PDB file of C-alpha atoms and ligand atoms in Angstrom:
ATOM      1  CA  UNK A   1       0.049  -0.073   0.076  1.00 47.00           C
ATOM      2  CA  UNK A   2       1.319   3.271  -0.817  1.00 46.00           C
ATOM      3  CA  UNK A   3       1.877   5.645   2.182  1.00 44.00           C
ATOM      4  CA  UNK A   4      -1.208   7.704   1.343  1.00 49.00           C
ATOM      5  CA  UNK A   5      -3.252   5.729  -0.886  1.00 55.00           C
ATOM      6  CA  UNK A   6      -6.736   7.734  -1.390  1.00 73.00           C
ATOM      7  CA  UNK A   7      -9.864   5.867  -1.153  1.00 95.00           C
ATOM      8  CA  UNK A   8     -13.124   7.878  -1.685  1.00 95.00           C
ATOM      9  CA  UNK A   9     -14.610   7.490   1.537  1.00 97.00           C
ATOM     10  CA  UNK A  10     -11.705   6.807   3.820  1.00 97.00           C
ATOM     11  CA  UNK A  11      -8.084   8.107   4.147  1.00 97.00           C
ATOM     12  CA  UNK A  12      -5.520   5.308   4.679  1.00 97.00           C
ATOM     13  CA  UNK A  13      -1.961   6.173   5.580  1.00 96.00           C
ATOM     14  CA  UNK A  14       1.033   4.367   7.448  1.00 96.00           C
ATOM     15  CA  UNK A  15       3.279   6.106   9.989  1.00 94.00           C
ATOM     16  CA  UNK A  16       5.814   4.684  12.438  1.00 91.00           C
ATOM     17  CA  UNK A  17       4.249   0.839  12.303  1.00 96.00           C
ATOM     18  CA  UNK A  18       0.848   2.459  12.850  1.00 98.00           C
ATOM     19  CA  UNK A  19      -1.762   1.989  10.102  1.00 98.00           C
ATOM     20  CA  UNK A  20      -4.375   4.823  10.139  1.00 98.00           C
ATOM     21  CA  UNK A  21      -7.962   4.550   8.669  1.00 98.00           C
ATOM     22  CA  UNK A  22     -10.038   7.990   8.860  1.00 98.00           C
ATOM     23  CA  UNK A  23     -13.607   7.815   7.901  1.00 98.00           C
ATOM     24  CA  UNK A  24     -13.939  10.473   5.613  1.00 97.00           C
ATOM     25  CA  UNK A  25     -17.379  11.931   5.131  1.00 97.00           C
ATOM     26  CA  UNK A  26     -17.391  14.977   7.419  1.00 97.00           C
ATOM     27  CA  UNK A  27     -20.105  16.426   5.487  1.00 97.00           C
ATOM     28  CA  UNK A  28     -22.477  13.639   6.859  1.00 97.00           C
ATOM     29  CA  UNK A  29     -20.632  13.338  10.271  1.00 98.00           C
ATOM     30  CA  UNK A  30     -18.824  10.203   8.571  1.00 98.00           C
ATOM     31  CA  UNK A  31     -22.195   8.375   8.252  1.00 97.00           C
ATOM     32  CA  UNK A  32     -21.254   4.995   6.715  1.00 97.00           C
ATOM     33  CA  UNK A  33     -22.378   3.907   3.339  1.00 95.00           C
ATOM     34  CA  UNK A  34     -21.939   0.461   1.749  1.00 94.00           C
ATOM     35  CA  UNK A  35     -19.250   2.066  -0.447  1.00 95.00           C
ATOM     36  CA  UNK A  36     -17.537   3.310   2.872  1.00 96.00           C
ATOM     37  CA  UNK A  37     -17.819  -0.196   4.234  1.00 96.00           C
ATOM     38  CA  UNK A  38     -16.349  -1.791   1.400  1.00 95.00           C
ATOM     39  CA  UNK A  39     -13.397   0.604   1.370  1.00 97.00           C
ATOM     40  CA  UNK A  40     -12.841  -0.200   5.218  1.00 97.00           C
ATOM     41  CA  UNK A  41     -12.970  -3.946   4.609  1.00 97.00           C
ATOM     42  CA  UNK A  42     -10.261  -3.503   1.931  1.00 97.00           C
ATOM     43  CA  UNK A  43      -8.090  -1.372   3.929  1.00 97.00           C
ATOM     44  CA  UNK A  44      -8.134  -3.858   6.916  1.00 98.00           C
ATOM     45  CA  UNK A  45      -7.206  -6.659   4.678  1.00 97.00           C
ATOM     46  CA  UNK A  46      -4.108  -4.689   3.363  1.00 97.00           C
ATOM     47  CA  UNK A  47      -3.179  -3.644   7.064  1.00 98.00           C
ATOM     48  CA  UNK A  48      -3.524  -7.268   8.067  1.00 97.00           C
ATOM     49  CA  UNK A  49      -1.044  -8.534   5.207  1.00 97.00           C
ATOM     50  CA  UNK A  50       1.319  -5.481   5.751  1.00 96.00           C
ATOM     51  CA  UNK A  51       4.238  -6.665   8.227  1.00 94.00           C
ATOM     52  CA  UNK A  52       5.067  -3.171   8.701  1.00 95.00           C
ATOM     53  CA  UNK A  53       1.849  -2.178  10.282  1.00 97.00           C
ATOM     54  CA  UNK A  54       1.829  -3.552  14.032  1.00 98.00           C
ATOM     55  CA  UNK A  55      -1.310  -1.495  15.221  1.00 98.00           C
ATOM     56  CA  UNK A  56      -4.254   0.208  13.628  1.00 98.00           C
ATOM     57  CA  UNK A  57      -6.126   3.502  14.391  1.00 98.00           C
ATOM     58  CA  UNK A  58      -9.703   4.162  13.146  1.00 98.00           C
ATOM     59  CA  UNK A  59     -10.850   7.699  13.378  1.00 98.00           C
ATOM     60  CA  UNK A  60     -13.151  10.219  11.768  1.00 98.00           C
ATOM     61  CA  UNK A  61     -12.428  13.124   9.609  1.00 98.00           C
ATOM     62  CA  UNK A  62     -13.293  16.610  10.571  1.00 96.00           C
ATOM     63  CA  UNK A  63     -13.698  18.232  14.250  1.00 92.00           C
ATOM     64  CA  UNK A  64     -17.466  16.793  15.076  1.00 97.00           C
ATOM     65  CA  UNK A  65     -17.695  13.059  14.599  1.00 98.00           C
ATOM     66  CA  UNK A  66     -16.025   9.542  14.866  1.00 98.00           C
ATOM     67  CA  UNK A  67     -19.293   8.287  12.928  1.00 98.00           C
ATOM     68  CA  UNK A  68     -22.985   8.884  13.376  1.00 98.00           C
ATOM     69  CA  UNK A  69     -23.554   5.426  12.083  1.00 97.00           C
ATOM     70  CA  UNK A  70     -25.182   4.042   8.901  1.00 95.00           C
ATOM     71  CA  UNK A  71     -26.062   6.525   6.364  1.00 94.00           C
ATOM     72  CA  UNK A  72     -29.803   6.852   6.918  1.00 93.00           C
ATOM     73  CA  UNK A  73     -30.569   8.300   3.650  1.00 92.00           C
ATOM     74  CA  UNK A  74     -30.401   4.791   2.149  1.00 85.00           C
ATOM     75  CA  UNK A  75     -32.882   3.427   4.644  1.00 86.00           C
ATOM     76  CA  UNK A  76     -36.092   4.606   2.893  1.00 84.00           C
ATOM     77  CA  UNK A  77     -35.340   1.992  -0.052  1.00 87.00           C
ATOM     78  CA  UNK A  78     -34.827  -0.910   2.291  1.00 89.00           C
ATOM     79  CA  UNK A  79     -37.097  -3.993   2.008  1.00 91.00           C
ATOM     80  CA  UNK A  80     -36.952  -6.544   4.744  1.00 91.00           C
ATOM     81  CA  UNK A  81     -34.576  -8.704   2.614  1.00 92.00           C
ATOM     82  CA  UNK A  82     -32.223  -5.905   1.557  1.00 91.00           C
ATOM     83  CA  UNK A  83     -32.341  -4.802   5.449  1.00 91.00           C
ATOM     84  CA  UNK A  84     -31.147  -7.962   6.426  1.00 91.00           C
ATOM     85  CA  UNK A  85     -28.362  -7.986   3.753  1.00 91.00           C
ATOM     86  CA  UNK A  86     -27.305  -4.404   5.007  1.00 90.00           C
ATOM     87  CA  UNK A  87     -27.039  -5.658   8.528  1.00 93.00           C
ATOM     88  CA  UNK A  88     -25.096  -8.546   7.566  1.00 94.00           C
ATOM     89  CA  UNK A  89     -22.907  -6.609   5.516  1.00 94.00           C
ATOM     90  CA  UNK A  90     -21.998  -4.173   8.227  1.00 95.00           C
ATOM     91  CA  UNK A  91     -21.620  -6.956  10.950  1.00 97.00           C
ATOM     92  CA  UNK A  92     -19.148  -8.692   8.575  1.00 97.00           C
ATOM     93  CA  UNK A  93     -16.992  -5.895   7.940  1.00 97.00           C
ATOM     94  CA  UNK A  94     -17.151  -4.769  11.696  1.00 97.00           C
ATOM     95  CA  UNK A  95     -16.425  -8.340  12.811  1.00 97.00           C
ATOM     96  CA  UNK A  96     -13.239  -8.095  10.747  1.00 98.00           C
ATOM     97  CA  UNK A  97     -11.733  -5.497  13.125  1.00 98.00           C
ATOM     98  CA  UNK A  98     -12.425  -8.056  15.911  1.00 97.00           C
ATOM     99  CA  UNK A  99     -10.855 -11.026  13.983  1.00 96.00           C
ATOM    100  CA  UNK A 100      -7.845  -9.123  12.606  1.00 98.00           C
ATOM    101  CA  UNK A 101      -4.701 -10.156  14.471  1.00 97.00           C
ATOM    102  CA  UNK A 102      -3.322  -6.759  15.215  1.00 98.00           C
ATOM    103  CA  UNK A 103      -4.581  -4.388  17.987  1.00 98.00           C
ATOM    104  CA  UNK A 104      -7.033  -1.854  16.670  1.00 98.00           C
ATOM    105  CA  UNK A 105      -7.730   1.402  18.573  1.00 98.00           C
ATOM    106  CA  UNK A 106     -10.924   3.621  18.095  1.00 98.00           C
ATOM    107  CA  UNK A 107      -9.880   7.051  18.318  1.00 98.00           C
ATOM    108  CA  UNK A 108     -13.385   8.556  19.141  1.00 98.00           C
ATOM    109  CA  UNK A 109     -13.142  12.224  18.342  1.00 97.00           C
ATOM    110  CA  UNK A 110     -16.816  13.412  18.435  1.00 98.00           C
ATOM    111  CA  UNK A 111     -20.146  11.667  18.112  1.00 98.00           C
ATOM    112  CA  UNK A 112     -19.686   7.742  17.938  1.00 98.00           C
ATOM    113  CA  UNK A 113     -23.426   7.055  17.295  1.00 98.00           C
ATOM    114  CA  UNK A 114     -25.141   3.959  16.051  1.00 98.00           C
ATOM    115  CA  UNK A 115     -23.182   2.013  13.519  1.00 98.00           C
ATOM    116  CA  UNK A 116     -20.340   4.306  14.604  1.00 98.00           C
ATOM    117  CA  UNK A 117     -20.280   3.061  18.148  1.00 98.00           C
ATOM    118  CA  UNK A 118     -20.898  -0.671  16.974  1.00 98.00           C
ATOM    119  CA  UNK A 119     -17.603  -0.015  14.808  1.00 98.00           C
ATOM    120  CA  UNK A 120     -15.743   1.260  17.883  1.00 98.00           C
ATOM    121  CA  UNK A 121     -17.054  -1.696  19.940  1.00 98.00           C
ATOM    122  CA  UNK A 122     -15.165  -4.101  17.655  1.00 98.00           C
ATOM    123  CA  UNK A 123     -12.168  -2.468  18.396  1.00 98.00           C
ATOM    124  CA  UNK A 124      -9.781  -3.424  21.109  1.00 98.00           C
ATOM    125  CA  UNK A 125      -9.423  -0.124  22.632  1.00 98.00           C
ATOM    126  CA  UNK A 126     -11.513   3.035  22.675  1.00 98.00           C
ATOM    127  CA  UNK A 127      -9.896   6.360  23.393  1.00 98.00           C
ATOM    128  CA  UNK A 128     -12.593   9.450  23.454  1.00 98.00           C
ATOM    129  CA  UNK A 129     -12.022  13.157  23.139  1.00 98.00           C
ATOM    130  CA  UNK A 130     -13.597  15.003  26.135  1.00 98.00           C
ATOM    131  CA  UNK A 131     -16.398  16.397  24.058  1.00 97.00           C
ATOM    132  CA  UNK A 132     -17.307  13.160  22.578  1.00 98.00           C
ATOM    133  CA  UNK A 133     -20.688  11.715  22.756  1.00 98.00           C
ATOM    134  CA  UNK A 134     -21.699   8.236  22.540  1.00 98.00           C
ATOM    135  CA  UNK A 135     -24.956   6.260  22.142  1.00 98.00           C
ATOM    136  CA  UNK A 136     -27.045   3.799  20.310  1.00 98.00           C
ATOM    137  CA  UNK A 137     -29.875   6.168  19.181  1.00 98.00           C
ATOM    138  CA  UNK A 138     -31.591   3.653  16.634  1.00 97.00           C
ATOM    139  CA  UNK A 139     -34.824   3.116  18.758  1.00 98.00           C
ATOM    140  CA  UNK A 140     -35.509   6.801  18.409  1.00 97.00           C
ATOM    141  CA  UNK A 141     -36.067   6.060  14.619  1.00 95.00           C
ATOM    142  CA  UNK A 142     -38.188   3.157  15.402  1.00 95.00           C
ATOM    143  CA  UNK A 143     -35.347   0.640  14.639  1.00 95.00           C
ATOM    144  CA  UNK A 144     -32.648  -1.435  16.460  1.00 97.00           C
ATOM    145  CA  UNK A 145     -28.987  -1.512  16.242  1.00 97.00           C
ATOM    146  CA  UNK A 146     -27.835  -3.849  13.298  1.00 96.00           C
ATOM    147  CA  UNK A 147     -24.193  -3.870  13.393  1.00 97.00           C
ATOM    148  CA  UNK A 148     -23.623  -5.917  16.472  1.00 97.00           C
ATOM    149  CA  UNK A 149     -24.710  -3.370  19.348  1.00 98.00           C
ATOM    150  CA  UNK A 150     -27.109  -5.705  21.037  1.00 98.00           C
ATOM    151  CA  UNK A 151     -24.462  -8.317  21.328  1.00 97.00           C
ATOM    152  CA  UNK A 152     -21.146  -6.485  21.800  1.00 98.00           C
ATOM    153  CA  UNK A 153     -22.570  -3.521  23.954  1.00 98.00           C
ATOM    154  CA  UNK A 154     -23.838  -5.952  26.800  1.00 98.00           C
ATOM    155  CA  UNK A 155     -20.337  -7.916  26.639  1.00 97.00           C
ATOM    156  CA  UNK A 156     -18.436  -4.776  27.311  1.00 98.00           C
ATOM    157  CA  UNK A 157     -20.779  -2.563  29.790  1.00 98.00           C
ATOM    158  CA  UNK A 158     -23.156  -5.395  31.043  1.00 98.00           C
ATOM    159  CA  UNK A 159     -26.618  -6.016  30.200  1.00 98.00           C
ATOM    160  CA  UNK A 160     -28.355  -3.587  32.566  1.00 98.00           C
ATOM    161  CA  UNK A 161     -26.340  -0.655  30.919  1.00 98.00           C
ATOM    162  CA  UNK A 162     -26.800  -2.125  27.679  1.00 98.00           C
ATOM    163  CA  UNK A 163     -30.410  -2.166  27.774  1.00 98.00           C
ATOM    164  CA  UNK A 164     -30.653   1.473  29.045  1.00 98.00           C
ATOM    165  CA  UNK A 165     -28.407   2.592  26.378  1.00 98.00           C
ATOM    166  CA  UNK A 166     -30.283   0.782  23.362  1.00 98.00           C
ATOM    167  CA  UNK A 167     -33.846   0.910  24.797  1.00 98.00           C
ATOM    168  CA  UNK A 168     -33.812   4.443  25.748  1.00 98.00           C
ATOM    169  CA  UNK A 169     -31.410   5.628  23.102  1.00 98.00           C
ATOM    170  CA  UNK A 170     -30.048   8.387  24.850  1.00 98.00           C
ATOM    171  CA  UNK A 171     -26.520   9.714  24.271  1.00 98.00           C
ATOM    172  CA  UNK A 172     -23.846   9.825  26.984  1.00 98.00           C
ATOM    173  CA  UNK A 173     -20.909  12.027  27.382  1.00 98.00           C
ATOM    174  CA  UNK A 174     -17.175  11.012  27.370  1.00 98.00           C
ATOM    175  CA  UNK A 175     -16.911  10.942  31.083  1.00 98.00           C
ATOM    176  CA  UNK A 176     -19.878   8.708  31.619  1.00 98.00           C
ATOM    177  CA  UNK A 177     -18.667   6.367  28.929  1.00 98.00           C
ATOM    178  CA  UNK A 178     -15.261   6.022  30.966  1.00 98.00           C
ATOM    179  CA  UNK A 179     -17.360   5.655  34.229  1.00 98.00           C
ATOM    180  CA  UNK A 180     -19.385   2.591  32.719  1.00 98.00           C
ATOM    181  CA  UNK A 181     -16.153   0.885  30.948  1.00 98.00           C
ATOM    182  CA  UNK A 182     -17.408   1.859  27.468  1.00 98.00           C
ATOM    183  CA  UNK A 183     -14.026   3.719  26.767  1.00 98.00           C
ATOM    184  CA  UNK A 184     -10.700   2.987  28.038  1.00 98.00           C
ATOM    185  CA  UNK A 185      -9.614   6.520  28.303  1.00 98.00           C
ATOM    186  CA  UNK A 186     -10.850  10.309  28.055  1.00 98.00           C
ATOM    187  CA  UNK A 187      -8.370  12.741  26.680  1.00 98.00           C
ATOM    188  CA  UNK A 188      -8.411  16.666  26.289  1.00 97.00           C
ATOM    189  CA  UNK A 189      -9.070  17.640  22.790  1.00 95.00           C
ATOM    190  CA  UNK A 190      -5.829  19.571  22.413  1.00 95.00           C
ATOM    191  CA  UNK A 191      -3.697  16.320  23.602  1.00 97.00           C
ATOM    192  CA  UNK A 192      -6.018  13.798  21.656  1.00 97.00           C
ATOM    193  CA  UNK A 193      -3.848  13.051  18.546  1.00 96.00           C
ATOM    194  CA  UNK A 194      -0.582  12.966  20.769  1.00 97.00           C
ATOM    195  CA  UNK A 195      -2.169  10.703  23.381  1.00 98.00           C
ATOM    196  CA  UNK A 196      -3.746   8.268  20.828  1.00 98.00           C
ATOM    197  CA  UNK A 197      -0.388   8.039  19.171  1.00 98.00           C
ATOM    198  CA  UNK A 198       1.484   7.367  22.362  1.00 98.00           C
ATOM    199  CA  UNK A 199      -1.081   4.583  23.086  1.00 98.00           C
ATOM    200  CA  UNK A 200      -0.703   3.031  19.674  1.00 98.00           C
ATOM    201  CA  UNK A 201       2.970   3.303  19.843  1.00 97.00           C
ATOM    202  CA  UNK A 202       3.104   1.125  22.921  1.00 97.00           C
ATOM    203  CA  UNK A 203       1.170  -1.577  21.254  1.00 98.00           C
ATOM    204  CA  UNK A 204       3.189  -1.360  18.048  1.00 97.00           C
ATOM    205  CA  UNK A 205       6.309  -1.882  19.901  1.00 96.00           C
ATOM    206  CA  UNK A 206       5.052  -4.872  21.695  1.00 96.00           C
ATOM    207  CA  UNK A 207       5.478  -8.657  20.414  1.00 96.00           C
ATOM    208  CA  UNK A 208       3.124  -9.201  17.346  1.00 96.00           C
ATOM    209  CA  UNK A 209       2.932 -12.909  17.882  1.00 95.00           C
ATOM    210  CA  UNK A 210       1.928 -12.650  21.598  1.00 96.00           C
ATOM    211  CA  UNK A 211      -0.615  -9.896  20.883  1.00 97.00           C
ATOM    212  CA  UNK A 212      -2.075 -11.803  18.121  1.00 96.00           C
ATOM    213  CA  UNK A 213      -2.593 -14.964  20.589  1.00 96.00           C
ATOM    214  CA  UNK A 214      -3.714 -12.621  23.299  1.00 97.00           C
ATOM    215  CA  UNK A 215      -6.306 -11.104  21.497  1.00 97.00           C
ATOM    216  CA  UNK A 216      -7.423 -14.180  19.974  1.00 96.00           C
ATOM    217  CA  UNK A 217      -7.953 -15.784  23.361  1.00 97.00           C
ATOM    218  CA  UNK A 218      -9.357 -12.811  25.148  1.00 97.00           C
ATOM    219  CA  UNK A 219     -12.126 -12.348  22.439  1.00 96.00           C
ATOM    220  CA  UNK A 220     -12.728 -16.139  22.736  1.00 96.00           C
ATOM    221  CA  UNK A 221     -13.383 -15.834  26.331  1.00 95.00           C
ATOM    222  CA  UNK A 222     -16.774 -14.027  25.660  1.00 92.00           C
ATOM    223  CA  UNK A 223     -18.061 -16.944  23.277  1.00 92.00           C
ATOM    224  CA  UNK A 224     -16.968 -20.098  25.005  1.00 95.00           C
ATOM    225  CA  UNK A 225     -16.876 -22.138  28.213  1.00 96.00           C
ATOM    226  CA  UNK A 226     -14.203 -21.697  30.712  1.00 97.00           C
ATOM    227  CA  UNK A 227     -12.838 -25.152  30.095  1.00 97.00           C
ATOM    228  CA  UNK A 228     -12.484 -24.618  26.206  1.00 97.00           C
ATOM    229  CA  UNK A 229     -10.912 -21.081  26.566  1.00 97.00           C
ATOM    230  CA  UNK A 230      -8.423 -22.367  29.305  1.00 97.00           C
ATOM    231  CA  UNK A 231      -7.337 -25.060  26.639  1.00 97.00           C
ATOM    232  CA  UNK A 232      -7.148 -22.574  23.937  1.00 96.00           C
ATOM    233  CA  UNK A 233      -4.984 -20.479  26.475  1.00 97.00           C
ATOM    234  CA  UNK A 234      -2.686 -23.103  27.257  1.00 97.00           C
ATOM    235  CA  UNK A 235      -2.193 -24.061  23.425  1.00 95.00           C
ATOM    236  CA  UNK A 236      -1.698 -20.226  22.462  1.00 95.00           C
ATOM    237  CA  UNK A 237       0.886 -20.102  25.219  1.00 96.00           C
ATOM    238  CA  UNK A 238       2.819 -23.222  23.468  1.00 95.00           C
ATOM    239  CA  UNK A 239       2.724 -21.344  20.144  1.00 92.00           C
ATOM    240  CA  UNK A 240       3.890 -18.034  21.596  1.00 94.00           C
ATOM    241  CA  UNK A 241       6.866 -20.014  23.358  1.00 93.00           C
ATOM    242  CA  UNK A 242       8.004 -21.142  19.696  1.00 92.00           C
ATOM    243  CA  UNK A 243       8.394 -17.467  18.580  1.00 93.00           C
ATOM    244  CA  UNK A 244      11.851 -15.726  18.270  1.00 91.00           C
ATOM    245  CA  UNK A 245      10.216 -12.868  20.083  1.00 92.00           C
ATOM    246  CA  UNK A 246      10.127 -14.754  23.309  1.00 92.00           C
ATOM    247  CA  UNK A 247      13.923 -15.115  23.019  1.00 92.00           C
ATOM    248  CA  UNK A 248      14.210 -11.387  22.299  1.00 91.00           C
ATOM    249  CA  UNK A 249      12.101 -10.411  25.289  1.00 93.00           C
ATOM    250  CA  UNK A 250      13.853 -12.632  27.737  1.00 92.00           C
ATOM    251  CA  UNK A 251      17.204 -11.684  26.631  1.00 93.00           C
ATOM    252  CA  UNK A 252      16.389  -8.032  26.608  1.00 92.00           C
ATOM    253  CA  UNK A 253      15.033  -8.403  30.206  1.00 93.00           C
ATOM    254  CA  UNK A 254      18.432  -9.830  31.468  1.00 93.00           C
ATOM    255  CA  UNK A 255      20.225  -7.454  29.368  1.00 92.00           C
ATOM    256  CA  UNK A 256      18.280  -4.494  30.979  1.00 92.00           C
ATOM    257  CA  UNK A 257      17.402  -2.969  27.706  1.00 92.00           C
ATOM    258  CA  UNK A 258      14.226  -2.618  25.662  1.00 93.00           C
ATOM    259  CA  UNK A 259      13.426  -5.442  23.451  1.00 93.00           C
ATOM    260  CA  UNK A 260      13.162  -5.114  19.824  1.00 93.00           C
ATOM    261  CA  UNK A 261      10.270  -7.490  18.728  1.00 94.00           C
ATOM    262  CA  UNK A 262      10.377  -8.648  15.016  1.00 90.00           C
ATOM    263  CA  UNK A 263       7.084 -10.538  15.079  1.00 87.00           C
ATOM    264  CA  UNK A 264       8.758 -13.709  14.393  1.00 88.00           C
TER     265      UNK A 264
HETATM  266  N1  COA B   1     -27.014   9.452   8.159  1.00 82.88           N
HETATM  267  C1  COA B   1     -26.971  10.507   6.999  1.00 82.88           C
HETATM  268  N2  COA B   1     -26.609  11.691   7.276  1.00 82.88           N
HETATM  269  C2  COA B   1     -26.614  11.930   8.741  1.00 82.88           C
HETATM  270  C3  COA B   1     -26.582  11.002   9.724  1.00 82.88           C
HETATM  271  C4  COA B   1     -26.741   9.883   9.264  1.00 82.88           C
HETATM  272  N3  COA B   1     -26.881   8.846  10.360  1.00 82.88           N
HETATM  273  N4  COA B   1     -26.485  11.817  10.783  1.00 82.88           N
HETATM  274  C5  COA B   1     -26.363  13.278  10.541  1.00 82.88           C
HETATM  275  N5  COA B   1     -26.280  13.294   9.159  1.00 82.88           N
HETATM  276  C6  COA B   1     -26.250  14.291   8.419  1.00 82.88           C
HETATM  277  C7  COA B   1     -27.395  15.391   8.701  1.00 82.88           C
HETATM  278  O1  COA B   1     -28.562  15.059   7.747  1.00 82.88           O
HETATM  279  C8  COA B   1     -26.873  16.825   8.481  1.00 82.88           C
HETATM  280  O2  COA B   1     -26.656  16.776   6.857  1.00 82.88           O
HETATM  281  P1  COA B   1     -27.219  18.403   6.023  1.00 82.88           P
HETATM  282  O3  COA B   1     -26.070  19.303   6.566  1.00 82.88           O
HETATM  283  O4  COA B   1     -27.129  17.900   4.694  1.00 82.88           O
HETATM  284  O5  COA B   1     -28.672  18.679   6.556  1.00 82.88           O
HETATM  285  C9  COA B   1     -25.276  16.777   8.497  1.00 82.88           C
HETATM  286  O6  COA B   1     -25.069  15.230   8.678  1.00 82.88           O
HETATM  287  C10 COA B   1     -25.025  17.314   9.879  1.00 82.88           C
HETATM  288  O7  COA B   1     -26.022  16.754  10.957  1.00 82.88           O
HETATM  289  P2  COA B   1     -27.096  17.646  11.790  1.00 82.88           P
HETATM  290  O8  COA B   1     -28.106  17.019  12.230  1.00 82.88           O
HETATM  291  O9  COA B   1     -27.384  19.035  11.027  1.00 82.88           O
HETATM  292  O10 COA B   1     -26.051  18.119  13.066  1.00 82.88           O
HETATM  293  P3  COA B   1     -26.521  18.384  14.425  1.00 82.88           P
HETATM  294  O11 COA B   1     -25.235  19.017  15.120  1.00 82.88           O
HETATM  295  O12 COA B   1     -27.798  19.143  14.360  1.00 82.88           O
HETATM  296  O13 COA B   1     -26.926  16.947  15.102  1.00 82.88           O
HETATM  297  C11 COA B   1     -26.315  14.463  15.607  1.00 82.88           C
HETATM  298  C12 COA B   1     -25.771  16.103  15.179  1.00 82.88           C
HETATM  299  C13 COA B   1     -25.450  13.518  15.562  1.00 82.88           C
HETATM  300  C14 COA B   1     -26.896  14.804  17.167  1.00 82.88           C
HETATM  301  C15 COA B   1     -27.498  14.467  14.616  1.00 82.88           C
HETATM  302  O14 COA B   1     -26.955  14.571  13.365  1.00 82.88           O
HETATM  303  C16 COA B   1     -28.149  13.067  14.674  1.00 82.88           C
HETATM  304  O15 COA B   1     -28.922  12.536  15.623  1.00 82.88           O
HETATM  305  N6  COA B   1     -27.847  12.014  13.800  1.00 82.88           N
HETATM  306  C17 COA B   1     -28.327  10.799  13.567  1.00 82.88           C
HETATM  307  C18 COA B   1     -27.467   9.823  14.402  1.00 82.88           C
HETATM  308  C19 COA B   1     -28.387   8.476  14.366  1.00 82.88           C
HETATM  309  O16 COA B   1     -29.425   8.373  14.623  1.00 82.88           O
HETATM  310  N7  COA B   1     -27.358   7.293  14.030  1.00 82.88           N
HETATM  311  C20 COA B   1     -27.897   5.990  13.514  1.00 82.88           C
HETATM  312  C21 COA B   1     -28.437   5.819  12.636  1.00 82.88           C
HETATM  313  S1  COA B   1     -29.215   4.258  12.391  1.00 82.88           S
END
C-alpha cells in the first residue's frame, strides 16, 4: 500500500508501524455507506497483510464526529430482505476488526452513534476526546442496532447498562462512557492525537505474535466455556513460546534493555 493511498470514503496512511484509517465523509458526520464499508474492509485486509503495520487506529475526519452510524438516507429504499443484507454486510466488516490479528484502537473524536459506536465496540481499545458523545440512538428512529450493538455492548458494559443505552437511545458524554467502562480513556481535545499515538506506539512496539494470541484468546473468552477457553489459552501459550520474540523478550530483560520484537 502506498503511504497515502486515497480511497473515496476513507483516508488510509501508515506512520511509524501504525496504520491509520480515517472515515472521511465529514459533511455527513462520517455516516457510513456501503461504499465506505467496502473500502474499510479492503483497508483492513491490506493492513492485516502488511508486516510493517503493528497497530491500527480508526478515527473520523473533521472536528465533530467519529461516525454517526449508517447513512440513513439509504434506509427508505430498504425492504426486509435488503435490510437483512445491509445488517449482515455491516456486521461482516465490523467483525473483521475483531478478527484482525493486530490491535485496533478507535480514536473517538466526537459523535460515536449507532453504527459508529458499533464499529468502535469491535475495536480492542476506545479512546475518546473529552467532548465526544456516544450512544445507540436507533430506537428513536423506530429501529434497533444492526451492526452488532445488541451483542457487543452488553459484553462490554453489562446487560443492564446496554438495555438502558439501546432501549432509551439517549447519548452519553465521554466521562460517563469512561465511568461505565465503555471507553478506556478520555483525553483533552488539544492532546488527543498525541495521546492516541502514544497509546498506539506502545502496542506497535509490543511482540506481534503474543499480541495476536492474546487478542484471540481474550475475544474467545466471551464466546466459549471456561474449559475450552483455558485449553485454547494453553495452546496459544505453547505457540507463543515457539516465537523468536520470546527469546528477544527474555534476552532483553536480562540485558536490561528495551526489546526489539520482530514478529517472528
Ligand atoms: N446518516 C446520514 N446523514 C446524517 C446522519 C446519518 N446517520 N447523521 C447526521 N447526518 C447528516 C445530517 O443530515 C446533516 O446533513 P445536512 O447538513 O445535509 O442537513 C449533517 O449530517 C449534519 O448533521 P446535523 O443533524 O445537522 O447536525 P447536528 O449538530 O444538529 O446533530 C447529531 C448532530 C449527530 C446529533 C444528529 O445528526 C443525529 O442525531 N444524527 C443521527 C444519528 C443516528 O441516529 N445514527 C444512527 C443511525 S441508524
